[in-house]
Amino acid sequence: MNMTKFVGIAALLLCICSDASLVRAAETLELNTDASKINFVGKKSDGKHEGGFKKFTSKAVADFEKPENGKLEIEIDTTSLWSDDEKLTNHLKNPDFFDVRKHAKASFKSTALVVGEDEGHAKIKGELTMLGKTAEIEVPCDVILNEKSIEVKATFVLDRTRWGMTYGEGKVSNDVDVTAHLVFNR
Amino acid sequence: MDQNLLTWCVLAPASFAVLGSLCGWWIDRKLVSGAECQSDGQTLSLSSGMIACGWWAAICAGFYSSDSVALWPEEAWARALWPVLAAAIFVSPHFKPSGIPSDAVFSPNHSVRSDTPGLWVLVSLIAVATASLVMPTGEGWDDMIPLHQPWIAAVALATICNSFALHRMSQRGANRWLPLVMLAGLASSTLICASAYGALAQACFAAIVATAVIAIFSAGGKLLAPAALILPCSLFATTMIAAGRFYSYAEIAPGDYAIAMFAPAIIALVDRIFTNKSPALRISIAATTAIAIVGYIAYRFLLS
């Protein structure tokens, strides 16, 4: 989800070509936590539930000359988890799912940023650590560059079982739809 | 039903409970014939131990369904397995009928007399030890540490009260249908656990299946000492309720937990009023009380 930020960096580079006034060589970006969201949708045989995390921080660096040098790190406070059902929120926090007492943080650290051929598109590769396990993921992103901010939007699917979250397999879908909308102030 | 749940929370627990009950029944038959054992007391101890150990093996299967069986499990709640085993081996045999003439062995109203002060000291010690063992500690649990002492006290007190009340109830001629009362306590703990953490609920469900099997044997007059389950079952149910509390982030009134924890004692207390009535009436009243308690717990923890 946070990978999107990386994509944003890549997109910024592309934008530089079109609008020099918006671009500086390398830029440390500050996350606008109020405007940013990391949400997910879990599906089961008889429906689906929305959820997300209220608290997360991010460190991002955009390199407009060499976009591939951009970096993104995101740290999620898993105790801030929410969902559209209070009892589900309770269950999601327990060891069947996020085990927030034992693993209060989940993190993403980018390892590569690939700028797409289309302007405003990129892929962020990185390592997502959750429940004490680290797995590599790849996130496609859209990046919107403004004078005051950089917005990164990403929608992707995570297989929860890669991090050992196997509760309810067969009834609860392994694939979780993740949406990240990260807004960085410039 | 999920194959893992079907295997480890239904079929395996039922099989272990049947095995324990058959062993208990076979030993009880020897008591009836009066042959091979040195005394009735020894035979009944063995019979009680077999039933309790079969029941323990059944909940072990439930723990196994969530990979929670270990010598020293990482999750504190799963450590309850060992003190429950100790209770099954060392204490359950003391909850036995004594001085029963052979021709009364399968009488539904035979009495159970074994409550020496030493037994209740032992019950208290094992209850406090178990409660202390299952309190979650470590990084991430710091905010819950102030709850440890009250919950250790609550688990210990509820275990002692439930055991004492059920024991007295069995002495009042309810021995044959005693496991049905235990089921009410387990149902309450299962509902609370189901609202929080699947692994806890799976262990509780295995206990329900095993207790239901033993209840069938007992109701059919095949078991002399179903009272063997009193301590292991009380200990397990209260421990799981405490674990359910620690894995809950919902605001639940302490009184609701208290009703669930003391459910068997409440049923026994109501039954005390009707001691001299017919078994059918007593069973009906106990069942009504149990349904009311379990229904209230279901409403408070799952539906409201």
CSV table of C-alpha atoms in Angstrom, one decimal:
chain,number,residue,atom,x,y,z
A,1,MET,CA,0.0,0.0,0.0
A,2,ASN,CA,2.7,2.4,1.0
A,3,MET,CA,4.7,1.4,-1.9
A,4,THR,CA,2.6,3.8,-3.9
A,5,LYS,CA,4.8,6.5,-2.5
A,6,PHE,CA,7.7,5.1,-4.3
A,7,VAL,CA,5.7,5.2,-7.5
A,8,GLY,CA,5.0,8.8,-6.8
A,9,ILE,CA,8.7,9.5,-6.8
A,10,ALA,CA,9.1,7.9,-10.1
A,11,ALA,CA,6.2,9.8,-11.5
A,12,LEU,CA,7.7,13.0,-10.3
A,13,LEU,CA,10.7,12.3,-12.4
A,14,LEU,CA,8.5,11.9,-15.4
A,15,CYS,CA,6.7,15.1,-14.6
A,16,ILE,CA,9.9,17.0,-14.4
A,17,CYS,CA,10.2,16.5,-18.1
A,18,SER,CA,7.0,18.2,-18.6
A,19,ASP,CA,7.0,20.9,-15.9
A,20,ALA,CA,10.4,22.0,-14.7
A,21,SER,CA,8.9,24.3,-12.1
A,22,LEU,CA,7.6,21.4,-10.1
A,23,VAL,CA,10.9,19.5,-9.9
A,24,ARG,CA,13.9,19.5,-7.8
A,25,ALA,CA,16.7,16.9,-7.9
A,26,ALA,CA,16.1,15.0,-4.6
A,27,GLU,CA,13.4,15.8,-2.1
A,28,THR,CA,12.5,14.4,1.3
A,29,LEU,CA,8.8,14.1,1.4
A,30,GLU,CA,6.6,14.6,4.4
A,31,LEU,CA,3.5,12.4,4.8
A,32,ASN,CA,0.2,14.2,5.2
A,33,THR,CA,-1.3,11.8,7.7
A,34,ASP,CA,-4.7,13.4,7.7
A,35,ALA,CA,-5.1,13.0,3.9
A,36,SER,CA,-3.5,9.6,3.6
A,37,LYS,CA,-5.3,6.3,4.0
A,38,ILE,CA,-4.3,2.6,4.0
A,39,ASN,CA,-7.4,0.5,3.8
A,40,PHE,CA,-8.3,-3.1,2.9
A,41,VAL,CA,-11.2,-5.3,2.0
A,42,GLY,CA,-11.5,-8.8,3.2
A,43,LYS,CA,-13.8,-11.2,1.5
A,44,LYS,CA,-15.7,-14.3,2.7
A,45,SER,CA,-18.2,-16.6,1.1
A,46,ASP,CA,-21.2,-14.6,2.3
A,47,GLY,CA,-19.9,-11.0,2.0
A,48,LYS,CA,-17.0,-8.7,2.6
A,49,HIS,CA,-15.8,-6.2,5.2
A,50,GLU,CA,-13.8,-3.0,4.9
A,51,GLY,CA,-11.0,-2.1,7.3
A,52,GLY,CA,-7.8,-0.2,7.6
A,53,PHE,CA,-5.2,1.4,9.8
A,54,LYS,CA,-5.7,4.8,11.4
A,55,LYS,CA,-2.0,5.4,12.3
A,56,PHE,CA,1.0,5.0,10.1
A,57,THR,CA,4.1,7.0,9.4
A,58,SER,CA,6.3,7.2,6.3
A,59,LYS,CA,9.7,8.3,5.2
A,60,ALA,CA,10.1,9.0,1.5
A,61,VAL,CA,12.7,10.5,-0.7
A,62,ALA,CA,12.1,11.4,-4.3
A,63,ASP,CA,15.0,11.7,-6.6
A,64,PHE,CA,13.8,13.6,-9.7
A,65,GLU,CA,17.0,13.1,-11.7
A,66,LYS,CA,17.3,9.4,-11.0
A,67,PRO,CA,13.8,8.2,-10.0
A,68,GLU,CA,15.1,4.7,-9.4
A,69,ASN,CA,16.9,6.1,-6.4
A,70,GLY,CA,13.7,7.0,-4.7
A,71,LYS,CA,13.0,5.4,-1.3
A,72,LEU,CA,10.0,4.7,0.7
A,73,GLU,CA,9.5,3.3,4.2
A,74,ILE,CA,6.2,2.9,5.9
A,75,GLU,CA,5.5,1.8,9.4
A,76,ILE,CA,2.0,0.9,10.4
A,77,ASP,CA,0.7,0.8,13.9
A,78,THR,CA,-1.4,-2.3,13.8
A,79,THR,CA,-3.1,-1.5,17.1
A,80,SER,CA,-4.9,1.3,15.2
A,81,LEU,CA,-6.7,-1.3,13.0
A,82,TRP,CA,-10.4,-0.6,12.4
A,83,SER,CA,-13.1,-2.3,10.5
A,84,ASP,CA,-16.8,-1.8,9.6
A,85,ASP,CA,-17.8,-4.2,12.5
A,86,GLU,CA,-16.8,-3.7,16.1
A,87,LYS,CA,-16.7,-7.5,16.8
A,88,LEU,CA,-14.7,-8.1,13.6
A,89,THR,CA,-12.2,-5.4,14.7
A,90,ASN,CA,-11.8,-7.3,18.0
A,91,HIS,CA,-11.2,-10.5,16.1
A,92,LEU,CA,-8.8,-9.0,13.6
A,93,LYS,CA,-6.6,-7.7,16.4
A,94,ASN,CA,-6.2,-11.2,17.9
A,95,PRO,CA,-3.7,-13.9,17.0
A,96,ASP,CA,-6.1,-15.4,14.4
A,97,PHE,CA,-5.2,-12.4,12.2
A,98,PHE,CA,-2.9,-9.4,13.0
A,99,ASP,CA,-1.9,-10.4,16.6
A,100,VAL,CA,-1.4,-6.8,17.5
A,101,ARG,CA,-0.2,-7.4,21.0
A,102,LYS,CA,2.8,-9.4,19.8
A,103,HIS,CA,3.2,-7.6,16.5
A,104,ALA,CA,2.3,-4.0,17.1
A,105,LYS,CA,4.1,-2.8,13.9
A,106,ALA,CA,4.0,-3.8,10.3
A,107,SER,CA,6.4,-2.2,7.9
A,108,PHE,CA,7.2,-1.8,4.3
A,109,LYS,CA,10.6,-0.9,2.9
A,110,SER,CA,11.2,-0.3,-0.8
A,111,THR,CA,14.0,-2.1,-2.6
A,112,ALA,CA,13.4,-0.8,-6.1
A,113,LEU,CA,11.4,1.7,-8.0
A,114,VAL,CA,10.5,1.1,-11.6
A,115,VAL,CA,9.1,3.9,-13.6
A,116,GLY,CA,6.5,2.9,-16.1
A,117,GLU,CA,6.3,3.8,-19.8
A,118,ASP,CA,3.2,5.7,-19.2
A,119,GLU,CA,3.5,9.0,-17.5
A,120,GLY,CA,2.3,8.9,-13.9
A,121,HIS,CA,2.6,5.2,-13.5
A,122,ALA,CA,5.3,3.2,-11.7
A,123,LYS,CA,5.9,0.0,-9.7
A,124,ILE,CA,7.4,-0.2,-6.3
A,125,LYS,CA,9.1,-3.3,-5.2
A,126,GLY,CA,9.9,-3.9,-1.6
A,127,GLU,CA,9.6,-6.0,1.5
A,128,LEU,CA,6.5,-6.1,3.6
A,129,THR,CA,7.1,-7.3,7.2
A,130,MET,CA,4.0,-8.4,9.1
A,131,LEU,CA,3.5,-10.9,11.9
A,132,GLY,CA,7.3,-11.2,12.2
A,133,LYS,CA,7.6,-12.5,8.6
A,134,THR,CA,9.0,-10.6,5.7
A,135,ALA,CA,7.9,-11.2,2.1
A,136,GLU,CA,8.6,-9.3,-1.1
A,137,ILE,CA,5.8,-7.6,-2.9
A,138,GLU,CA,5.3,-5.4,-6.0
A,139,VAL,CA,2.9,-2.6,-6.1
A,140,PRO,CA,1.6,-0.7,-9.2
A,141,CYS,CA,0.9,2.9,-8.5
A,142,ASP,CA,-0.5,6.1,-10.0
A,143,VAL,CA,1.3,9.3,-9.1
A,144,ILE,CA,-0.2,12.8,-9.2
A,145,LEU,CA,2.3,15.7,-8.9
A,146,ASN,CA,1.1,19.1,-7.7
A,147,GLU,CA,3.0,22.2,-6.7
A,148,LYS,CA,2.3,21.5,-3.0
A,149,SER,CA,1.9,17.8,-2.8
A,150,ILE,CA,2.6,14.4,-4.4
A,151,GLU,CA,-0.3,11.9,-4.3
A,152,VAL,CA,0.3,8.2,-4.7
A,153,LYS,CA,-2.6,5.9,-5.3
A,154,ALA,CA,-2.2,2.1,-5.3
A,155,THR,CA,-4.6,-0.7,-5.5
A,156,PHE,CA,-3.3,-4.3,-5.2
A,157,VAL,CA,-3.9,-7.7,-3.8
A,158,LEU,CA,-2.0,-9.4,-1.0
A,159,ASP,CA,-2.1,-13.1,-0.2
A,160,ARG,CA,-2.4,-13.0,3.6
A,161,THR,CA,-1.1,-16.6,4.0
A,162,ARG,CA,2.4,-15.5,2.9
A,163,TRP,CA,2.7,-13.9,6.4
A,164,GLY,CA,1.2,-16.9,8.2
A,165,MET,CA,-2.3,-15.4,8.5
A,166,THR,CA,-4.1,-18.7,7.7
A,167,TYR,CA,-7.2,-18.5,10.0
A,168,GLY,CA,-10.4,-19.4,8.2
A,169,GLU,CA,-8.8,-20.6,5.0
A,170,GLY,CA,-11.6,-21.8,2.7
A,171,LYS,CA,-14.2,-19.5,4.3
A,172,VAL,CA,-12.2,-16.2,4.4
A,173,SER,CA,-10.5,-15.4,1.1
A,174,ASN,CA,-6.7,-15.5,1.2
A,175,ASP,CA,-6.6,-12.5,-1.1
A,176,VAL,CA,-7.1,-9.2,0.5
A,177,ASP,CA,-7.7,-6.1,-1.6
A,178,VAL,CA,-5.5,-3.2,-0.4
A,179,THR,CA,-5.9,0.4,-1.3
A,180,ALA,CA,-3.3,3.0,-0.4
A,181,HIS,CA,-3.7,6.7,-0.9
A,182,LEU,CA,-0.7,8.5,0.3
A,183,VAL,CA,-0.3,12.3,0.2
A,184,PHE,CA,3.1,13.8,0.7
A,185,ASN,CA,3.6,17.5,1.3
A,186,ARG,CA,6.4,19.1,-0.6
B,1,MET,CA,-17.4,-27.9,8.4
B,2,ASP,CA,-13.7,-27.3,8.0
B,3,GLN,CA,-11.8,-30.6,7.9
B,4,ASN,CA,-9.4,-29.5,10.6
B,5,LEU,CA,-12.2,-28.6,12.9
B,6,LEU,CA,-14.2,-31.7,12.1
B,7,THR,CA,-11.2,-33.9,12.8
B,8,TRP,CA,-9.7,-32.3,15.9
B,9,CYS,CA,-12.6,-30.6,17.5
B,10,VAL,CA,-15.3,-33.2,16.9
B,11,LEU,CA,-14.1,-36.6,15.9
B,12,ALA,CA,-10.9,-36.9,17.9
B,13,PRO,CA,-12.4,-35.5,21.1
B,14,ALA,CA,-15.5,-37.7,20.8
B,15,SER,CA,-13.3,-40.7,20.2
B,16,PHE,CA,-11.1,-40.0,23.3
B,17,ALA,CA,-14.2,-39.4,25.4
B,18,VAL,CA,-15.7,-42.6,24.2
B,19,LEU,CA,-12.5,-44.4,25.0
B,20,GLY,CA,-12.2,-42.9,28.5
B,21,SER,CA,-15.9,-43.7,29.2
B,22,LEU,CA,-15.6,-47.3,28.0
B,23,CYS,CA,-12.5,-47.8,30.2
B,24,GLY,CA,-14.4,-46.3,33.1
B,25,TRP,CA,-17.4,-48.4,32.4
B,26,TRP,CA,-15.4,-51.6,32.1
B,27,ILE,CA,-13.7,-50.9,35.4
B,28,ASP,CA,-17.0,-50.1,37.0
B,29,ARG,CA,-18.3,-53.4,35.9
B,30,LYS,CA,-15.5,-55.1,37.8
B,31,LEU,CA,-16.6,-53.2,40.8
B,32,VAL,CA,-20.1,-54.5,40.3
B,33,SER,CA,-18.9,-58.1,40.1
B,34,GLY,CA,-16.7,-57.4,43.1
B,35,ALA,CA,-13.8,-59.5,41.8
B,36,GLU,CA,-10.4,-58.4,40.9
B,37,CYS,CA,-9.7,-55.2,42.8
B,38,GLN,CA,-8.5,-54.9,46.4
B,39,SER,CA,-11.1,-52.4,47.3
B,40,ASP,CA,-14.0,-50.5,45.8
B,41,GLY,CA,-12.2,-47.3,46.5
B,42,GLN,CA,-9.2,-48.2,44.4
B,43,THR,CA,-11.4,-49.3,41.5
B,44,LEU,CA,-13.4,-46.1,41.6
B,45,SER,CA,-10.3,-44.0,41.6
B,46,LEU,CA,-9.1,-45.8,38.5
B,47,SER,CA,-12.5,-45.4,36.9
B,48,SER,CA,-12.6,-41.7,37.7
B,49,GLY,CA,-9.0,-41.2,36.4
B,50,MET,CA,-9.9,-43.0,33.1
B,51,ILE,CA,-12.9,-40.7,32.5
B,52,ALA,CA,-11.0,-37.6,33.4
B,53,CYS,CA,-7.9,-38.5,31.3
B,54,GLY,CA,-10.1,-39.4,28.3
B,55,TRP,CA,-11.7,-35.9,28.7
B,56,TRP,CA,-8.2,-34.3,28.9
B,57,ALA,CA,-7.0,-36.1,25.8
B,58,ALA,CA,-10.1,-34.8,24.1
B,59,ILE,CA,-9.4,-31.1,24.9
B,60,CYS,CA,-5.8,-31.8,23.9
B,61,ALA,CA,-7.1,-32.6,20.4
B,62,GLY,CA,-8.9,-29.2,20.5
B,63,PHE,CA,-5.6,-27.5,21.4
B,64,TYR,CA,-3.9,-29.4,18.6
B,65,SER,CA,-6.3,-28.0,16.1
B,66,SER,CA,-4.7,-24.6,16.5
B,67,ASP,CA,-1.1,-25.9,17.0
B,68,SER,CA,-1.3,-24.9,20.7
B,69,VAL,CA,0.1,-28.1,22.2
B,70,ALA,CA,3.6,-27.7,23.6
B,71,LEU,CA,5.5,-28.3,26.8
B,72,TRP,CA,5.6,-24.6,27.4
B,73,PRO,CA,3.3,-22.9,24.9
B,74,GLU,CA,4.1,-19.4,23.8
B,75,GLU,CA,0.5,-18.4,24.3
B,76,ALA,CA,-0.2,-18.2,28.0
B,77,TRP,CA,-3.7,-19.6,27.8
B,78,ALA,CA,-2.5,-22.8,26.2
B,79,ARG,CA,-0.5,-23.6,29.4
B,80,ALA,CA,-3.8,-24.5,31.0
B,81,LEU,CA,-3.5,-27.9,29.4
B,82,TRP,CA,-0.9,-29.2,32.0
B,83,PRO,CA,-2.6,-28.2,35.2
B,84,VAL,CA,-5.8,-29.6,33.9
B,85,LEU,CA,-4.0,-32.9,33.3
B,86,ALA,CA,-2.6,-32.7,36.8
B,87,ALA,CA,-6.1,-32.1,38.1
B,88,ALA,CA,-7.4,-35.1,36.0
B,89,ILE,CA,-4.7,-37.4,37.3
B,90,PHE,CA,-4.3,-36.4,40.9
B,91,VAL,CA,-7.5,-34.8,42.0
B,92,SER,CA,-10.3,-36.2,39.9
B,93,PRO,CA,-10.0,-39.7,41.5
B,94,HIS,CA,-10.9,-38.1,44.9
B,95,PHE,CA,-14.3,-37.1,43.5
B,96,LYS,CA,-15.6,-40.7,43.9
B,97,PRO,CA,-18.5,-42.5,45.3
B,98,SER,CA,-17.6,-44.4,48.5
B,99,GLY,CA,-19.3,-47.0,50.6
B,100,ILE,CA,-21.7,-47.9,47.8
B,101,PRO,CA,-23.1,-51.4,47.9
B,102,SER,CA,-22.5,-53.3,44.6
B,103,ASP,CA,-26.1,-53.5,43.7
B,104,ALA,CA,-26.5,-49.7,43.9
B,105,VAL,CA,-23.6,-48.9,41.6
B,106,PHE,CA,-25.7,-48.0,38.7
B,107,SER,CA,-28.4,-46.3,40.7
B,108,PRO,CA,-28.9,-42.8,39.4
B,109,ASN,CA,-29.1,-41.4,42.9
B,110,HIS,CA,-26.0,-43.0,44.5
B,111,SER,CA,-24.2,-40.6,46.7
B,112,VAL,CA,-20.7,-39.2,46.3
B,113,ARG,CA,-18.8,-38.6,49.5
B,114,SER,CA,-15.1,-37.7,49.4
B,115,ASP,CA,-14.9,-34.0,50.4
B,116,THR,CA,-12.2,-33.9,53.0
B,117,PRO,CA,-10.6,-30.5,53.9
B,118,GLY,CA,-7.4,-31.7,52.3
B,119,LEU,CA,-9.2,-32.2,49.0
B,120,TRP,CA,-10.4,-28.6,49.0
B,121,VAL,CA,-7.0,-27.3,49.9
B,122,LEU,CA,-5.6,-29.2,46.9
B,123,VAL,CA,-8.4,-27.8,44.7
B,124,SER,CA,-7.6,-24.3,45.8
B,125,LEU,CA,-3.9,-24.7,45.2
B,126,ILE,CA,-4.3,-26.0,41.7
B,127,ALA,CA,-6.9,-23.3,40.9
B,128,VAL,CA,-4.6,-20.5,42.0
B,129,ALA,CA,-1.6,-22.1,40.2
B,130,THR,CA,-3.5,-22.5,37.0
B,131,ALA,CA,-4.9,-19.0,37.1
B,132,SER,CA,-1.4,-17.6,37.6
B,133,LEU,CA,0.0,-19.7,34.8
B,134,VAL,CA,-2.4,-18.5,32.2
B,135,MET,CA,-2.1,-14.8,32.7
B,136,PRO,CA,-0.5,-13.3,29.6
B,137,THR,CA,2.8,-11.5,30.1
B,138,GLY,CA,5.5,-9.9,28.0
B,139,GLU,CA,5.9,-7.1,25.6
B,140,GLY,CA,2.5,-6.0,24.4
B,141,TRP,CA,0.6,-7.1,27.5
B,142,ASP,CA,1.9,-4.3,29.9
B,143,ASP,CA,-1.4,-2.5,29.9
B,144,MET,CA,-3.2,-5.7,31.1
B,145,ILE,CA,-0.9,-6.4,34.1
B,146,PRO,CA,-3.1,-4.5,36.5
B,147,LEU,CA,-5.9,-7.0,35.6
B,148,HIS,CA,-3.8,-10.1,36.5
B,149,GLN,CA,-4.5,-10.2,40.2
B,150,PRO,CA,-8.2,-9.7,40.0
B,151,TRP,CA,-8.5,-12.3,37.3
B,152,ILE,CA,-6.3,-14.8,39.1
B,153,ALA,CA,-8.6,-14.3,42.1
B,154,ALA,CA,-11.7,-14.6,40.0
B,155,VAL,CA,-10.6,-17.8,38.2
B,156,ALA,CA,-9.5,-19.4,41.4
B,157,LEU,CA,-12.7,-18.4,43.3
B,158,ALA,CA,-15.0,-19.5,40.4
B,159,THR,CA,-13.2,-22.8,40.1
B,160,ILE,CA,-13.5,-23.6,43.8
B,161,CYS,CA,-17.1,-22.4,44.0
B,162,ASN,CA,-18.1,-24.3,40.9
B,163,SER,CA,-16.3,-27.5,42.0
B,164,PHE,CA,-17.8,-27.3,45.5
B,165,ALA,CA,-21.3,-26.6,44.2
B,166,LEU,CA,-21.2,-29.4,41.6
B,167,HIS,CA,-19.8,-31.8,44.2
B,168,ARG,CA,-22.6,-31.0,46.6
B,169,MET,CA,-25.1,-31.3,43.7
B,170,SER,CA,-23.8,-34.8,42.9
B,171,GLN,CA,-24.3,-35.7,46.5
B,172,ARG,CA,-27.9,-34.6,46.3
B,173,GLY,CA,-28.6,-37.3,43.7
B,174,ALA,CA,-27.7,-35.4,40.5
B,175,ASN,CA,-24.6,-37.5,39.8
B,176,ARG,CA,-26.1,-39.0,36.7
B,177,TRP,CA,-26.9,-35.8,34.9
B,178,LEU,CA,-24.0,-33.7,36.4
B,179,PRO,CA,-22.2,-33.5,33.0
B,180,LEU,CA,-25.2,-31.7,31.6
B,181,VAL,CA,-24.6,-28.9,34.1
B,182,MET,CA,-20.9,-28.8,33.2
B,183,LEU,CA,-22.0,-28.4,29.6
B,184,ALA,CA,-23.7,-25.1,30.5
B,185,GLY,CA,-20.4,-23.8,31.9
B,186,LEU,CA,-18.5,-24.8,28.9
B,187,ALA,CA,-21.1,-23.3,26.5
B,188,SER,CA,-20.7,-20.0,28.3
B,189,SER,CA,-16.9,-20.1,27.9
B,190,THR,CA,-17.2,-21.1,24.3
B,191,LEU,CA,-19.4,-18.2,23.5
B,192,ILE,CA,-17.0,-15.7,25.1
B,193,CYS,CA,-14.0,-17.2,23.4
B,194,ALA,CA,-15.8,-17.3,20.0
B,195,SER,CA,-16.3,-13.5,20.3
B,196,ALA,CA,-12.5,-13.0,20.5
B,197,TYR,CA,-10.1,-15.7,19.4
B,198,GLY,CA,-10.7,-18.8,17.2
B,199,ALA,CA,-8.1,-21.0,18.9
B,200,LEU,CA,-9.8,-20.6,22.3
B,201,ALA,CA,-13.2,-21.4,20.9
B,202,GLN,CA,-11.9,-24.5,19.2
B,203,ALA,CA,-10.4,-25.8,22.4
B,204,CYS,CA,-13.7,-25.1,24.2
B,205,PHE,CA,-15.7,-26.8,21.5
B,206,ALA,CA,-13.6,-29.9,21.8
B,207,ALA,CA,-14.4,-29.9,25.5
B,208,ILE,CA,-18.1,-29.5,24.8
B,209,VAL,CA,-18.0,-32.5,22.5
B,210,ALA,CA,-16.1,-34.6,25.0
B,211,THR,CA,-18.4,-33.6,27.9
B,212,ALA,CA,-21.5,-34.3,25.8
B,213,VAL,CA,-20.2,-37.9,25.0
B,214,ILE,CA,-19.6,-38.5,28.7
B,215,ALA,CA,-23.0,-37.0,29.5
B,216,ILE,CA,-24.6,-39.6,27.3
B,217,PHE,CA,-22.7,-42.5,29.0
B,218,SER,CA,-23.6,-41.0,32.3
B,219,ALA,CA,-27.3,-40.5,31.5
B,220,GLY,CA,-27.4,-44.0,30.3
B,221,GLY,CA,-26.2,-45.2,33.7
B,222,LYS,CA,-23.0,-46.5,32.4
B,223,LEU,CA,-20.6,-44.5,34.5
B,224,LEU,CA,-20.3,-44.6,38.2
B,225,ALA,CA,-18.3,-41.4,38.7
B,226,PRO,CA,-18.9,-38.7,36.2
B,227,ALA,CA,-18.1,-36.4,39.1
B,228,ALA,CA,-14.5,-37.0,38.0
B,229,LEU,CA,-14.9,-34.2,35.5
B,230,ILE,CA,-15.9,-31.6,38.1
B,231,LEU,CA,-12.5,-30.1,38.7
B,232,PRO,CA,-10.9,-30.4,35.3
B,233,CYS,CA,-14.0,-29.1,33.6
B,234,SER,CA,-14.5,-26.2,36.1
B,235,LEU,CA,-10.8,-25.3,35.8
B,236,PHE,CA,-10.8,-25.4,32.1
B,237,ALA,CA,-14.0,-23.4,31.7
B,238,THR,CA,-13.0,-20.5,34.0
B,239,THR,CA,-9.5,-20.4,32.5
B,240,MET,CA,-10.8,-20.1,29.0
B,241,ILE,CA,-13.2,-17.3,30.1
B,242,ALA,CA,-10.2,-15.4,31.6
B,243,ALA,CA,-8.3,-15.9,28.4
B,244,GLY,CA,-11.2,-14.7,26.4
B,245,ARG,CA,-11.2,-11.5,28.5
B,246,PHE,CA,-7.5,-10.9,27.8
B,247,TYR,CA,-8.0,-11.3,24.1
B,248,SER,CA,-11.0,-9.0,24.0
B,249,TYR,CA,-10.9,-5.3,23.1
B,250,ALA,CA,-14.7,-4.8,23.7
B,251,GLU,CA,-16.1,-3.1,26.7
B,252,ILE,CA,-17.9,-5.9,28.6
B,253,ALA,CA,-19.3,-5.4,32.1
B,254,PRO,CA,-17.5,-7.5,34.7
B,255,GLY,CA,-20.8,-8.8,35.9
B,256,ASP,CA,-21.4,-10.5,32.6
B,257,TYR,CA,-18.1,-12.4,32.9
B,258,ALA,CA,-19.0,-13.3,36.5
B,259,ILE,CA,-22.3,-14.8,35.3
B,260,ALA,CA,-20.4,-16.9,32.8
B,261,MET,CA,-17.7,-18.0,35.3
B,262,PHE,CA,-20.1,-19.0,38.0
B,263,ALA,CA,-22.8,-20.5,35.7
B,264,PRO,CA,-22.4,-24.1,37.2
B,265,ALA,CA,-22.6,-22.8,40.7
B,266,ILE,CA,-25.7,-20.7,39.9
B,267,ILE,CA,-27.4,-23.8,38.4
B,268,ALA,CA,-26.4,-25.9,41.4
B,269,LEU,CA,-27.7,-23.1,43.8
B,270,VAL,CA,-31.1,-23.1,42.0
B,271,ASP,CA,-31.2,-26.9,42.1
B,272,ARG,CA,-30.6,-26.8,45.9
B,273,ILE,CA,-34.1,-25.4,46.3
B,274,PHE,CA,-35.6,-28.4,44.6
B,275,THR,CA,-33.5,-31.1,46.1
B,276,ASN,CA,-36.5,-33.1,47.3
B,277,LYS,CA,-38.4,-32.9,44.1
B,278,SER,CA,-38.5,-35.5,41.3
B,279,PRO,CA,-35.3,-35.9,39.1
B,280,ALA,CA,-37.4,-34.9,36.1
B,281,LEU,CA,-38.4,-31.6,37.6
B,282,ARG,CA,-34.9,-30.9,38.8
B,283,ILE,CA,-33.5,-31.6,35.4
B,284,SER,CA,-36.1,-29.4,33.8
B,285,ILE,CA,-35.3,-26.5,36.1
B,286,ALA,CA,-31.5,-27.0,35.7
B,287,ALA,CA,-31.9,-27.0,32.0
B,288,THR,CA,-34.1,-23.9,32.1
B,289,THR,CA,-31.6,-22.1,34.2
B,290,ALA,CA,-28.7,-23.2,31.9
B,291,ILE,CA,-30.6,-22.0,28.8
B,292,ALA,CA,-31.3,-18.6,30.5
B,293,ILE,CA,-27.6,-18.2,31.4
B,294,VAL,CA,-26.2,-19.3,28.1
B,295,GLY,CA,-28.8,-17.2,26.2
B,296,TYR,CA,-27.8,-14.1,28.2
B,297,ILE,CA,-24.1,-14.7,27.6
B,298,ALA,CA,-24.8,-15.2,23.8
B,299,TYR,CA,-26.7,-12.0,23.7
B,300,ARG,CA,-24.2,-10.0,25.6
B,301,PHE,CA,-21.0,-11.3,23.9
B,302,LEU,CA,-22.2,-12.1,20.4
B,303,LEU,CA,-25.4,-10.3,19.6
B,304,SER,CA,-25.4,-7.0,21.4
